[in-house]
């Protein structure tokens, strides 16, 4: 492990990751890998999760490709040095924000979307000029091996290294000093990573999980609402970090939700769900047993589904009602599977209170046609992301950041936000050395006098008024006044 990190560090020290041409070539390599390696990627996803070609193509490969293409298109813009606006009080200086790469970064992926979780952060790390060690999840072993096999064919082998290993190996790897750690996983993984990072004071992004609530207001069209919720819940058989975890709905509309859900599930998956090729499988026996325990222990009523088959790692889409949120097994931890408990709340205010009394979620979903109510949820709740009248889709929405808050994580990524994550924004100030520049600043020198205090206080207090944005405002105001003056003068002349 030490040797892997050392060699990545040596590669970074050569400066080869700095030229834009190098970064561009690596990103283009990633794109080629997604095209040429598509079949190998699909095969691995099938072996690990029995993921369908539809979900593998759209929710792994296309997400990765779109992100890389966006980064390539904006590479120059997102990584360029940013000049501060012209300021009349400091016109002899040159101030800018320079975007430095951080060095050697570690990326820890998880198993539910094994390619996206390991490789989407990598694109931003490359764009920002870093070297990286990528550690895919050992739980999705075939995908991990595929990443280890494919990546060296398309990327610089010295700068980008894949490390494969189990939890013990990962913990040992975390003893190495990295310049940044980007980790995706459970809250427990987040704690372990952060503790290890603290030893070296390494900054982290933690993309974690938790229970994502879904509130359904009485104003909604139930058919559209249920279709969207069940789609979001059942892609990857519920093993999605932002899958709707539970539903909050009034007792009055619960039966309608269940009736529509039965109809929609029949439309989606026919009458033998286990045989339907569009449904993925639970990743392994450990997770199957975890979910089975939740099902066995619930005191709620299974209204839809509830079947399990250990040999097939199958748990059917299941909806549970009459759930006591304080004690039920379904309301303890993130479900991360196809089980959807329903909790009754009698008003939007009660739903807001319910959400606020629990850890801040990674995603919050509201289904409502009442704009005041939507605004209320926006301002009165805190969550990594908020999606109104749909679920999950906000993660692939180009231009939006993705990340958690509180226990659901820290930091964010996707597109420009990933590139920003892997850059250090270095303040660079180049002072003028002319006689004028020296004169402008010489009141700071001793001996200190009251006159110098006044002059310096004026300068410090007024500096923001002299930047170009303020000047623009003044210029526009003057131009408007001049225009009005000319108009009045014209009218006055005409009336003579
Ligand atoms: P996992 O078991 O694959 O672990 C993730 C990574 O952490 C792996 O590389 C693993 O080797 C490493 N790891 C495991 N235990 C560790 C430990 N004790 N110390 C250090 N490293 C360790 O995945 P998981 O944790 O089961 O992932 C599922 C969780 O991830 C869910 O909670 C889900 O919500 C969350 N998740 C979040 C996002 C997001 O973007 N926020 C995305 C996917 C999954």
Coordinates of C-alpha atoms and ligand atoms in Angstrom, one line a residue:
X1 CA 0.0 0.0 0.0
X2 CA 2.8 2.4 1.0
X3 CA 4.5 1.6 -2.4
X4 CA 1.3 2.4 -4.3
X5 CA 0.9 5.8 -2.6
X6 CA 4.6 6.5 -2.9
X7 CA 4.7 5.9 -6.6
X8 CA 1.5 8.0 -7.1
X9 CA 3.2 10.8 -5.1
X10 CA 6.4 10.5 -7.2
X11 CA 4.3 10.8 -10.4
X12 CA 2.5 13.9 -9.0
X13 CA 5.9 15.5 -8.1
X14 CA 7.0 15.3 -11.8
X15 CA 4.3 17.8 -12.6
X16 CA 2.9 15.6 -15.5
X17 CA -0.7 16.1 -14.3
X18 CA -0.5 19.9 -14.6
X19 CA -0.9 20.5 -18.4
X20 CA -4.4 20.7 -19.6
X21 CA -3.5 18.5 -22.5
X22 CA -2.6 15.7 -20.1
X23 CA -5.9 16.1 -18.1
X24 CA -7.9 16.2 -21.4
X25 CA -6.2 13.0 -22.6
X26 CA -7.1 11.1 -19.4
X27 CA -10.7 12.3 -19.5
X28 CA -10.9 11.2 -23.1
X29 CA -9.5 7.9 -22.0
X30 CA -12.3 7.5 -19.5
X31 CA -14.8 8.2 -22.2
X32 CA -13.2 5.6 -24.5
X33 CA -13.2 3.1 -21.6
X34 CA -17.0 3.5 -21.1
X35 CA -17.6 2.9 -24.8
X36 CA -15.1 0.1 -25.5
X37 CA -15.5 -1.5 -22.0
X38 CA -19.3 -1.4 -22.0
X39 CA -19.8 -5.1 -22.3
X40 CA -17.3 -5.9 -19.6
X41 CA -19.0 -3.4 -17.3
X42 CA -22.5 -4.8 -18.0
X43 CA -21.3 -8.4 -17.4
X44 CA -19.8 -7.4 -14.0
X45 CA -23.0 -5.6 -13.0
X46 CA -25.0 -8.7 -13.9
X47 CA -22.7 -10.9 -11.9
X48 CA -22.7 -8.6 -8.8
X49 CA -26.3 -7.4 -8.7
X50 CA -28.1 -9.0 -11.7
X51 CA -28.4 -5.4 -12.8
X52 CA -30.5 -5.0 -16.0
X53 CA -28.9 -3.7 -19.2
X54 CA -31.4 -0.7 -19.0
X55 CA -30.2 0.3 -15.5
X56 CA -26.5 -0.5 -16.2
X57 CA -26.6 1.6 -19.4
X58 CA -28.5 4.6 -18.0
X59 CA -27.7 4.8 -14.3
X60 CA -24.0 3.8 -14.6
X61 CA -22.5 4.3 -18.0
X62 CA -24.6 7.3 -19.3
X63 CA -24.3 9.1 -16.0
X64 CA -20.5 8.7 -16.1
X65 CA -20.2 9.7 -19.8
X66 CA -22.4 12.8 -19.4
X67 CA -20.4 14.0 -16.4
X68 CA -17.1 13.5 -18.2
X69 CA -18.4 15.2 -21.4
X70 CA -19.5 18.2 -19.3
X71 CA -16.1 18.4 -17.6
X72 CA -14.3 18.2 -20.9
X73 CA -16.5 20.9 -22.4
X74 CA -15.8 23.3 -19.5
X75 CA -12.3 22.2 -18.5
X76 CA -10.6 25.4 -19.3
X77 CA -13.2 27.6 -17.7
X78 CA -13.6 25.5 -14.4
X79 CA -9.9 25.3 -13.8
X80 CA -8.7 28.7 -14.9
X81 CA -7.2 31.3 -12.5
X82 CA -10.0 33.8 -11.5
X83 CA -8.9 37.4 -11.5
X84 CA -10.5 39.7 -8.9
X85 CA -12.5 42.6 -10.5
X86 CA -10.6 45.9 -11.0
X87 CA -10.5 48.0 -7.9
X88 CA -9.7 51.7 -8.2
X89 CA -8.1 51.8 -4.7
X90 CA -5.7 49.0 -5.4
X91 CA -5.1 49.5 -9.1
X92 CA -1.4 48.8 -8.9
X93 CA -2.0 45.2 -7.5
X94 CA -3.0 42.0 -9.2
X95 CA -5.2 39.7 -7.2
X96 CA -6.4 36.3 -8.3
X97 CA -7.6 32.9 -7.1
X98 CA -5.4 30.1 -8.5
X99 CA -6.7 26.6 -8.6
X100 CA -4.0 24.1 -7.4
X101 CA -4.4 20.4 -7.5
X102 CA -4.3 18.8 -4.0
X103 CA -1.8 16.0 -4.8
X104 CA -2.6 12.3 -4.3
X105 CA -6.3 11.7 -3.5
X106 CA -8.0 8.6 -2.3
X107 CA -11.5 7.6 -3.7
X108 CA -13.5 4.9 -1.8
X109 CA -16.4 3.5 -3.8
X110 CA -19.4 1.5 -2.7
X111 CA -21.2 -1.5 -4.2
X112 CA -24.7 -0.3 -5.1
X113 CA -23.6 1.7 -8.2
X114 CA -20.1 0.3 -8.2
X115 CA -18.8 2.1 -11.3
X116 CA -20.4 5.5 -10.7
X117 CA -19.4 5.6 -7.1
X118 CA -15.7 4.9 -7.8
X119 CA -15.3 6.7 -11.1
X120 CA -17.5 9.8 -11.1
X121 CA -15.3 11.5 -8.4
X122 CA -12.2 10.4 -10.4
X123 CA -13.2 12.5 -13.4
X124 CA -13.1 15.7 -11.2
X125 CA -9.9 14.6 -9.5
X126 CA -8.2 14.3 -13.0
X127 CA -9.6 17.6 -14.2
X128 CA -8.2 19.4 -11.2
X129 CA -4.8 17.9 -11.9
X130 CA -4.5 15.3 -9.1
X131 CA -3.1 11.7 -9.0
X132 CA -5.5 9.2 -7.5
X133 CA -5.8 5.9 -5.8
X134 CA -9.2 4.3 -6.4
X135 CA -10.5 1.7 -4.0
X136 CA -13.8 0.1 -5.4
X137 CA -16.0 -1.8 -3.0
X138 CA -15.0 -5.4 -2.4
X139 CA -18.7 -6.2 -1.9
X140 CA -19.3 -5.9 -5.7
X141 CA -16.2 -8.0 -6.4
X142 CA -16.7 -8.4 -10.1
X143 CA -17.1 -4.7 -10.7
X144 CA -14.0 -4.0 -8.6
X145 CA -12.0 -6.5 -10.7
X146 CA -13.3 -4.9 -13.9
X147 CA -12.3 -1.4 -12.8
X148 CA -8.8 -2.8 -11.8
X149 CA -8.5 -4.4 -15.3
X150 CA -9.9 -1.6 -17.4
X151 CA -8.5 1.5 -15.9
X152 CA -4.8 0.9 -16.6
X153 CA -5.6 0.3 -20.3
X154 CA -7.0 3.9 -20.7
X155 CA -5.3 6.0 -18.0
X156 CA -1.7 6.9 -17.1
X157 CA -0.6 4.0 -14.9
X158 CA 1.7 6.0 -12.7
X159 CA -0.9 8.6 -11.8
X160 CA -4.0 6.5 -11.4
X161 CA -3.9 3.3 -9.4
X162 CA -6.6 0.9 -8.4
X163 CA -6.3 -0.8 -5.0
X164 CA -8.5 -3.8 -4.4
X165 CA -9.0 -5.2 -0.9
X166 CA -11.5 -5.9 1.9
X167 CA -12.4 -3.8 4.9
X168 CA -9.2 -4.6 6.9
X169 CA -7.1 -3.7 3.9
X170 CA -9.1 -0.5 3.4
X171 CA -8.5 0.4 7.1
X172 CA -4.8 -0.2 6.6
X173 CA -4.8 1.8 3.4
X174 CA -6.4 4.7 5.3
X175 CA -3.3 4.8 7.6
X176 CA -1.3 6.2 4.6
X177 CA -1.2 10.0 4.2
X178 CA -3.4 11.3 1.3
X179 CA -4.0 14.9 0.3
X180 CA -7.8 14.4 0.1
X181 CA -10.2 11.5 0.8
X182 CA -13.5 11.2 -1.1
X183 CA -15.5 8.4 0.5
X184 CA -18.9 7.0 -0.3
X185 CA -20.6 4.5 2.1
X186 CA -22.7 4.1 5.2
X187 CA -22.6 6.5 8.2
X188 CA -20.3 3.9 9.9
X189 CA -17.9 4.0 7.0
X190 CA -17.9 7.8 7.2
X191 CA -17.0 7.7 10.9
X192 CA -14.1 5.3 10.3
X193 CA -12.8 7.3 7.4
X194 CA -13.0 10.6 9.2
X195 CA -11.2 9.2 12.3
X196 CA -8.4 7.9 10.1
X197 CA -8.2 11.2 8.1
X198 CA -8.0 13.2 11.4
X199 CA -4.6 11.6 12.1
X200 CA -3.1 13.4 9.1
X201 CA -5.5 16.3 9.1
X202 CA -6.6 15.2 5.7
X203 CA -9.7 16.9 4.4
X204 CA -12.6 14.7 3.4
X205 CA -15.8 14.6 1.4
X206 CA -18.2 12.0 2.8
X207 CA -21.1 10.8 0.7
X208 CA -23.2 8.9 3.2
X209 CA -26.7 7.6 3.6
X210 CA -29.7 7.6 5.9
X211 CA -33.5 7.6 5.6
X212 CA -34.9 9.8 2.9
X213 CA -38.5 10.8 3.6
X214 CA -41.2 11.2 1.0
X215 CA -44.2 13.4 1.9
X216 CA -47.4 13.2 -0.1
X217 CA -49.7 16.1 0.2
X218 CA -53.5 15.7 -0.1
X219 CA -53.4 17.9 -3.3
X220 CA -51.6 15.4 -5.5
X221 CA -52.6 13.4 -8.5
X222 CA -52.1 9.9 -7.0
X223 CA -51.5 8.0 -10.2
X224 CA -48.5 10.2 -11.2
X225 CA -47.2 10.3 -7.7
X226 CA -47.2 6.6 -7.1
X227 CA -45.6 5.9 -10.5
X228 CA -42.7 8.2 -9.7
X229 CA -42.2 7.0 -6.1
X230 CA -42.3 3.2 -7.0
X231 CA -39.9 3.8 -9.9
X232 CA -37.4 5.6 -7.6
X233 CA -37.9 3.0 -4.9
X234 CA -37.4 0.0 -7.0
X235 CA -34.5 0.8 -9.4
X236 CA -31.6 -1.4 -8.2
X237 CA -34.2 -3.1 -6.0
X238 CA -34.2 -0.2 -3.5
X239 CA -30.4 -0.3 -3.1
X240 CA -30.0 3.4 -3.9
X241 CA -28.7 5.9 -1.4
X242 CA -31.5 8.4 -2.3
X243 CA -34.3 5.9 -2.7
X244 CA -37.5 7.1 -0.9
X245 CA -37.1 5.3 2.4
X246 CA -40.5 5.9 3.9
X247 CA -43.8 7.6 2.9
X248 CA -45.6 10.2 5.0
X249 CA -49.2 10.6 4.0
X250 CA -52.6 11.3 5.6
X251 CA -54.7 8.4 6.7
X252 CA -57.5 9.6 4.4
X253 CA -55.4 9.0 1.2
X254 CA -53.5 5.9 2.3
X255 CA -55.9 3.4 0.8
X256 CA -55.9 5.2 -2.6
X257 CA -52.0 5.1 -2.5
X258 CA -52.2 1.3 -1.9
X259 CA -54.8 0.7 -4.7
X260 CA -52.8 2.7 -7.2
X261 CA -49.6 1.0 -6.1
X262 CA -51.0 -2.5 -6.8
X263 CA -52.1 -1.3 -10.2
X264 CA -48.8 0.3 -11.0
X265 CA -46.7 -2.6 -9.8
X266 CA -48.7 -4.9 -12.1
X267 CA -48.1 -2.6 -15.0
X268 CA -44.4 -2.4 -14.2
X269 CA -43.7 -6.0 -13.4
X270 CA -46.7 -8.2 -14.3
X271 CA -47.9 -10.8 -11.9
X272 CA -44.7 -12.8 -11.2
X273 CA -42.3 -10.1 -9.9
X274 CA -39.6 -12.6 -9.0
X275 CA -39.4 -13.8 -12.6
X276 CA -39.5 -10.3 -14.0
X277 CA -36.1 -9.5 -15.6
X278 CA -36.3 -5.8 -14.8
X279 CA -35.8 -6.3 -11.1
X280 CA -32.3 -6.5 -9.7
X281 CA -31.3 -8.7 -6.8
X282 CA -30.0 -8.0 -3.2
X283 CA -26.2 -7.7 -3.4
X284 CA -25.4 -10.6 -1.0
X285 CA -26.6 -12.9 1.8
X286 CA -25.6 -10.4 4.6
X287 CA -27.8 -7.7 3.2
X288 CA -30.6 -10.2 2.4
X289 CA -30.5 -11.3 6.1
X290 CA -30.5 -7.7 7.3
X291 CA -33.6 -6.9 5.2
X292 CA -35.3 -10.2 6.2
X293 CA -34.8 -9.3 9.8
X294 CA -36.4 -5.9 9.3
X295 CA -39.4 -7.6 7.6
X296 CA -39.8 -10.3 10.3
X297 CA -39.6 -7.8 13.1
X298 CA -42.1 -5.2 11.8
X299 CA -45.3 -4.8 13.8
X300 CA -46.9 -3.1 10.8
X301 CA -49.3 -4.8 8.3
X302 CA -47.8 -6.0 5.0
X303 CA -50.3 -4.5 2.5
X304 CA -48.3 -5.4 -0.7
X305 CA -45.5 -8.0 -1.2
X306 CA -43.5 -9.4 1.6
X307 CA -42.2 -12.5 -0.1
X308 CA -38.5 -13.5 0.3
X309 CA -36.3 -16.2 -1.3
X310 CA -32.8 -16.5 0.2
X311 CA -31.4 -18.7 -2.5
X312 CA -32.3 -16.1 -5.2
X313 CA -31.4 -13.2 -2.9
X314 CA -34.9 -12.0 -3.6
X315 CA -37.1 -9.7 -1.6
X316 CA -40.2 -8.6 -3.3
X317 CA -41.4 -5.0 -3.5
X318 CA -43.2 -4.6 -0.2
X319 CA -45.4 -1.9 1.3
X320 CA -46.1 -1.8 5.0
X321 CA -48.8 0.2 6.7
X322 CA -49.9 0.8 10.4
X323 CA -46.3 1.5 11.2
X324 CA -45.4 3.0 14.6
X325 CA -42.5 5.4 13.8
X326 CA -41.2 5.3 17.3
X327 CA -40.7 1.5 17.6
X328 CA -41.1 -0.2 14.3
X329 CA -38.1 -2.1 12.8
X330 CA -38.6 -0.4 9.4
X331 CA -38.1 3.0 11.0
X332 CA -34.8 2.3 12.7
X333 CA -32.0 2.4 10.0
X334 CA -31.9 3.2 6.4
X335 CA -33.8 0.4 4.6
X336 CA -31.6 0.2 1.4
X337 CA -33.9 -2.4 -0.1
X338 CA -37.4 -2.8 -1.7
X339 CA -39.4 -2.3 1.6
X340 CA -41.5 0.9 1.9
X341 CA -43.2 1.7 5.2
X342 CA -46.0 4.2 5.4
X343 CA -46.4 6.5 8.3
X344 CA -49.6 8.6 8.7
X345 CA -49.3 12.3 9.3
X346 CA -52.4 14.5 9.4
X347 CA -50.9 17.8 8.2
X348 CA -47.9 19.2 6.3
X349 CA -46.8 20.9 9.5
X350 CA -46.8 17.5 11.3
X351 CA -44.7 16.1 8.4
X352 CA -42.2 19.0 8.7
X353 CA -42.0 18.4 12.5
X354 CA -41.5 14.7 11.9
X355 CA -38.6 15.3 9.4
X356 CA -37.0 18.0 11.6
X357 CA -36.9 15.7 14.6
X358 CA -34.7 13.2 12.8
X359 CA -31.2 13.3 11.3
X360 CA -30.9 15.5 8.2
X361 CA -31.6 13.3 5.2
X362 CA -29.6 12.9 2.0
X363 CA -32.7 13.5 0.0
X364 CA -36.2 14.8 0.8
X365 CA -39.1 14.4 -1.5
X366 CA -42.4 16.3 -1.5
X367 CA -45.3 15.6 -3.7
X368 CA -47.6 18.6 -3.7
X369 CA -49.4 21.0 -6.1
X370 CA -49.5 23.7 -3.5
X371 CA -46.7 26.3 -4.1
X372 CA -46.9 27.8 -0.6
X373 CA -46.5 24.4 0.9
X374 CA -43.5 23.6 -1.3
X375 CA -41.9 26.9 -0.2
X376 CA -42.6 26.0 3.4
X377 CA -40.8 22.7 3.1
X378 CA -37.9 24.4 1.2
X379 CA -37.3 26.9 4.1
X380 CA -38.3 24.8 7.1
X381 CA -36.4 21.6 6.4
X382 CA -32.7 20.8 5.8
X383 CA -31.6 17.9 3.6
X384 CA -28.7 17.2 1.1
X385 CA -31.1 17.7 -1.8
X386 CA -34.8 18.5 -2.2
X387 CA -36.8 17.1 -5.1
X388 CA -40.4 18.3 -5.6
X389 CA -42.9 16.0 -7.4
X390 CA -40.4 13.4 -8.3
X391 CA -37.6 11.4 -6.7
X392 CA -34.0 10.4 -7.4
X393 CA -33.8 12.3 -10.7
X394 CA -32.1 15.4 -9.1
X395 CA -28.9 13.3 -8.7
X396 CA -28.5 13.2 -12.5
X397 CA -29.6 16.7 -13.2
X398 CA -26.8 18.5 -15.0
X399 CA -25.6 21.6 -13.0
X400 CA -26.9 20.6 -9.6
X401 CA -24.5 19.7 -6.8
X402 CA -25.0 16.3 -5.0
X403 CA -24.1 15.7 -1.4
X404 CA -25.4 15.3 2.1
X405 CA -25.7 17.5 5.2
X406 CA -25.4 16.5 8.9
X407 CA -25.1 12.7 9.2
X408 CA -25.9 12.2 5.5
X409 CA -22.5 13.6 4.6
X410 CA -20.3 16.6 4.0
X411 CA -19.1 18.2 0.7
X412 CA -20.7 17.7 -2.7
X413 CA -19.8 16.8 -6.2
X414 CA -21.0 16.3 -9.8
X415 CA -19.7 18.4 -12.8
X416 CA -18.1 21.7 -11.7
X417 CA -18.6 20.8 -8.0
X418 CA -16.4 17.7 -8.3
X419 CA -13.6 19.8 -9.9
X420 CA -14.0 22.4 -7.1
X421 CA -13.8 19.7 -4.5
X422 CA -10.4 18.5 -5.8
X423 CA -8.8 22.0 -6.1
X424 CA -7.2 24.2 -3.6
X425 CA -8.3 27.8 -4.1
X426 CA -5.0 29.6 -3.6
X427 CA -5.2 33.4 -2.9
X428 CA -2.5 35.0 -5.0
X429 CA -1.7 38.7 -4.6
X430 CA 1.0 40.4 -6.6
X431 CA 1.7 43.8 -5.2
X432 CA 2.8 46.8 -7.3
X433 CA 6.4 47.9 -6.9
X434 CA 6.2 51.3 -8.5
X435 CA 6.6 54.6 -6.6
X436 CA 2.8 55.2 -6.8
X437 CA 2.1 51.8 -5.3
X438 CA 4.6 52.5 -2.5
X439 CA 3.1 55.9 -1.8
X440 CA -0.4 54.4 -1.7
X441 CA 0.6 52.0 1.1
X442 CA 3.1 53.9 3.1
X443 CA 0.7 55.0 5.9
X444 CA 1.0 51.5 7.3
X445 CA 4.6 52.1 8.3
X446 CA 5.6 53.4 11.8
X447 CA 5.8 55.9 13.3
X448 CA 2.0 55.5 13.8
X449 CA 0.0 58.8 13.9
X450 CA -3.6 59.7 14.2
X451 CA -3.6 61.0 10.7
X452 CA -2.4 57.6 9.5
X453 CA -5.1 55.8 11.4
X454 CA -7.7 58.0 9.7
X455 CA -6.3 57.4 6.3
X456 CA -5.9 53.7 6.7
X457 CA -9.4 53.3 8.2
X458 CA -10.8 55.2 5.2
X459 CA -9.0 53.0 2.8
X460 CA -9.9 49.7 4.5
X461 CA -13.6 50.8 4.9
X462 CA -13.9 52.1 1.3
X463 CA -12.1 49.4 -0.6
X464 CA -15.2 47.4 -1.6
X465 CA -16.8 50.5 -2.9
X466 CA -14.2 50.9 -5.5
X467 CA -14.4 47.6 -7.2
X468 CA -15.8 47.4 -10.7
X469 CA -19.2 46.0 -9.7
X470 CA -19.9 49.1 -7.5
X471 CA -18.5 51.4 -10.2
X472 CA -20.7 49.8 -12.8
X473 CA -23.8 50.6 -10.6
X474 CA -22.6 54.2 -10.2
X475 CA -21.9 54.4 -14.0
X476 CA -25.4 53.1 -14.8
X477 CA -27.0 55.5 -12.4
X478 CA -25.1 58.4 -13.9
X479 CA -26.0 57.3 -17.4
X480 CA -29.7 57.1 -16.5
X481 CA -29.6 60.5 -14.9
X482 CA -27.9 62.0 -17.9
X483 CA -30.5 60.4 -20.2
X484 CA -33.3 61.8 -18.2
X485 CA -31.6 65.2 -18.2
X486 CA -31.3 65.2 -22.0
X487 CA -35.0 64.1 -22.3
X488 CA -36.2 66.9 -20.1
X489 CA -34.0 69.5 -21.9
X490 CA -35.4 68.3 -25.3
X491 CA -39.0 68.6 -24.0
X492 CA -38.3 72.0 -22.6
X493 CA -36.8 73.2 -25.9
X494 CA -39.7 71.9 -27.8
X495 CA -42.2 73.8 -25.6
X496 CA -40.4 77.1 -26.2
Ligands
LIG1 P1 -19.4 -0.7 1.3 O1 -19.4 -1.9 2.2 O2 -19.0 -1.0 -0.1 O3 -18.3 0.3 1.9 C1 -17.9 1.4 1.1 C2 -16.4 1.5 1.1 O4 -15.9 1.7 2.4 C3 -15.7 0.3 0.6 O5 -14.7 0.6 -0.3 C4 -15.2 -0.4 1.8 O6 -14.1 -1.2 1.6 C5 -15.0 0.7 2.7 N1 -15.2 0.3 4.1 C6 -16.1 -0.5 4.6 N2 -16.0 -0.5 6.0 C7 -15.1 0.3 6.3 C8 -14.5 0.7 7.6 N3 -14.9 0.3 8.7 N4 -13.5 1.7 7.5 C9 -13.1 2.2 6.4 N5 -13.6 1.8 5.2 C10 -14.5 0.9 5.2 O7 -20.7 0.1 1.3 P2 -21.8 0.4 2.4 O8 -21.1 1.1 3.5 O9 -22.6 -0.8 2.6 O10 -22.6 1.4 1.4 C11 -24.0 1.5 1.6 C12 -24.2 2.9 2.2 O11 -23.7 3.9 1.3 C13 -25.7 3.2 2.3 O12 -25.9 3.8 3.5 C14 -25.9 4.2 1.2 O13 -27.0 5.1 1.5 C15 -24.6 4.9 1.1 N6 -24.4 5.5 -0.2 C16 -24.3 6.8 -0.3 C17 -24.1 7.4 -1.5 C18 -24.0 8.9 -1.7 O14 -23.7 9.4 -2.7 N7 -24.3 9.7 -0.6 C19 -24.0 6.6 -2.6 C20 -24.1 5.3 -2.5 C21 -24.3 4.7 -1.3

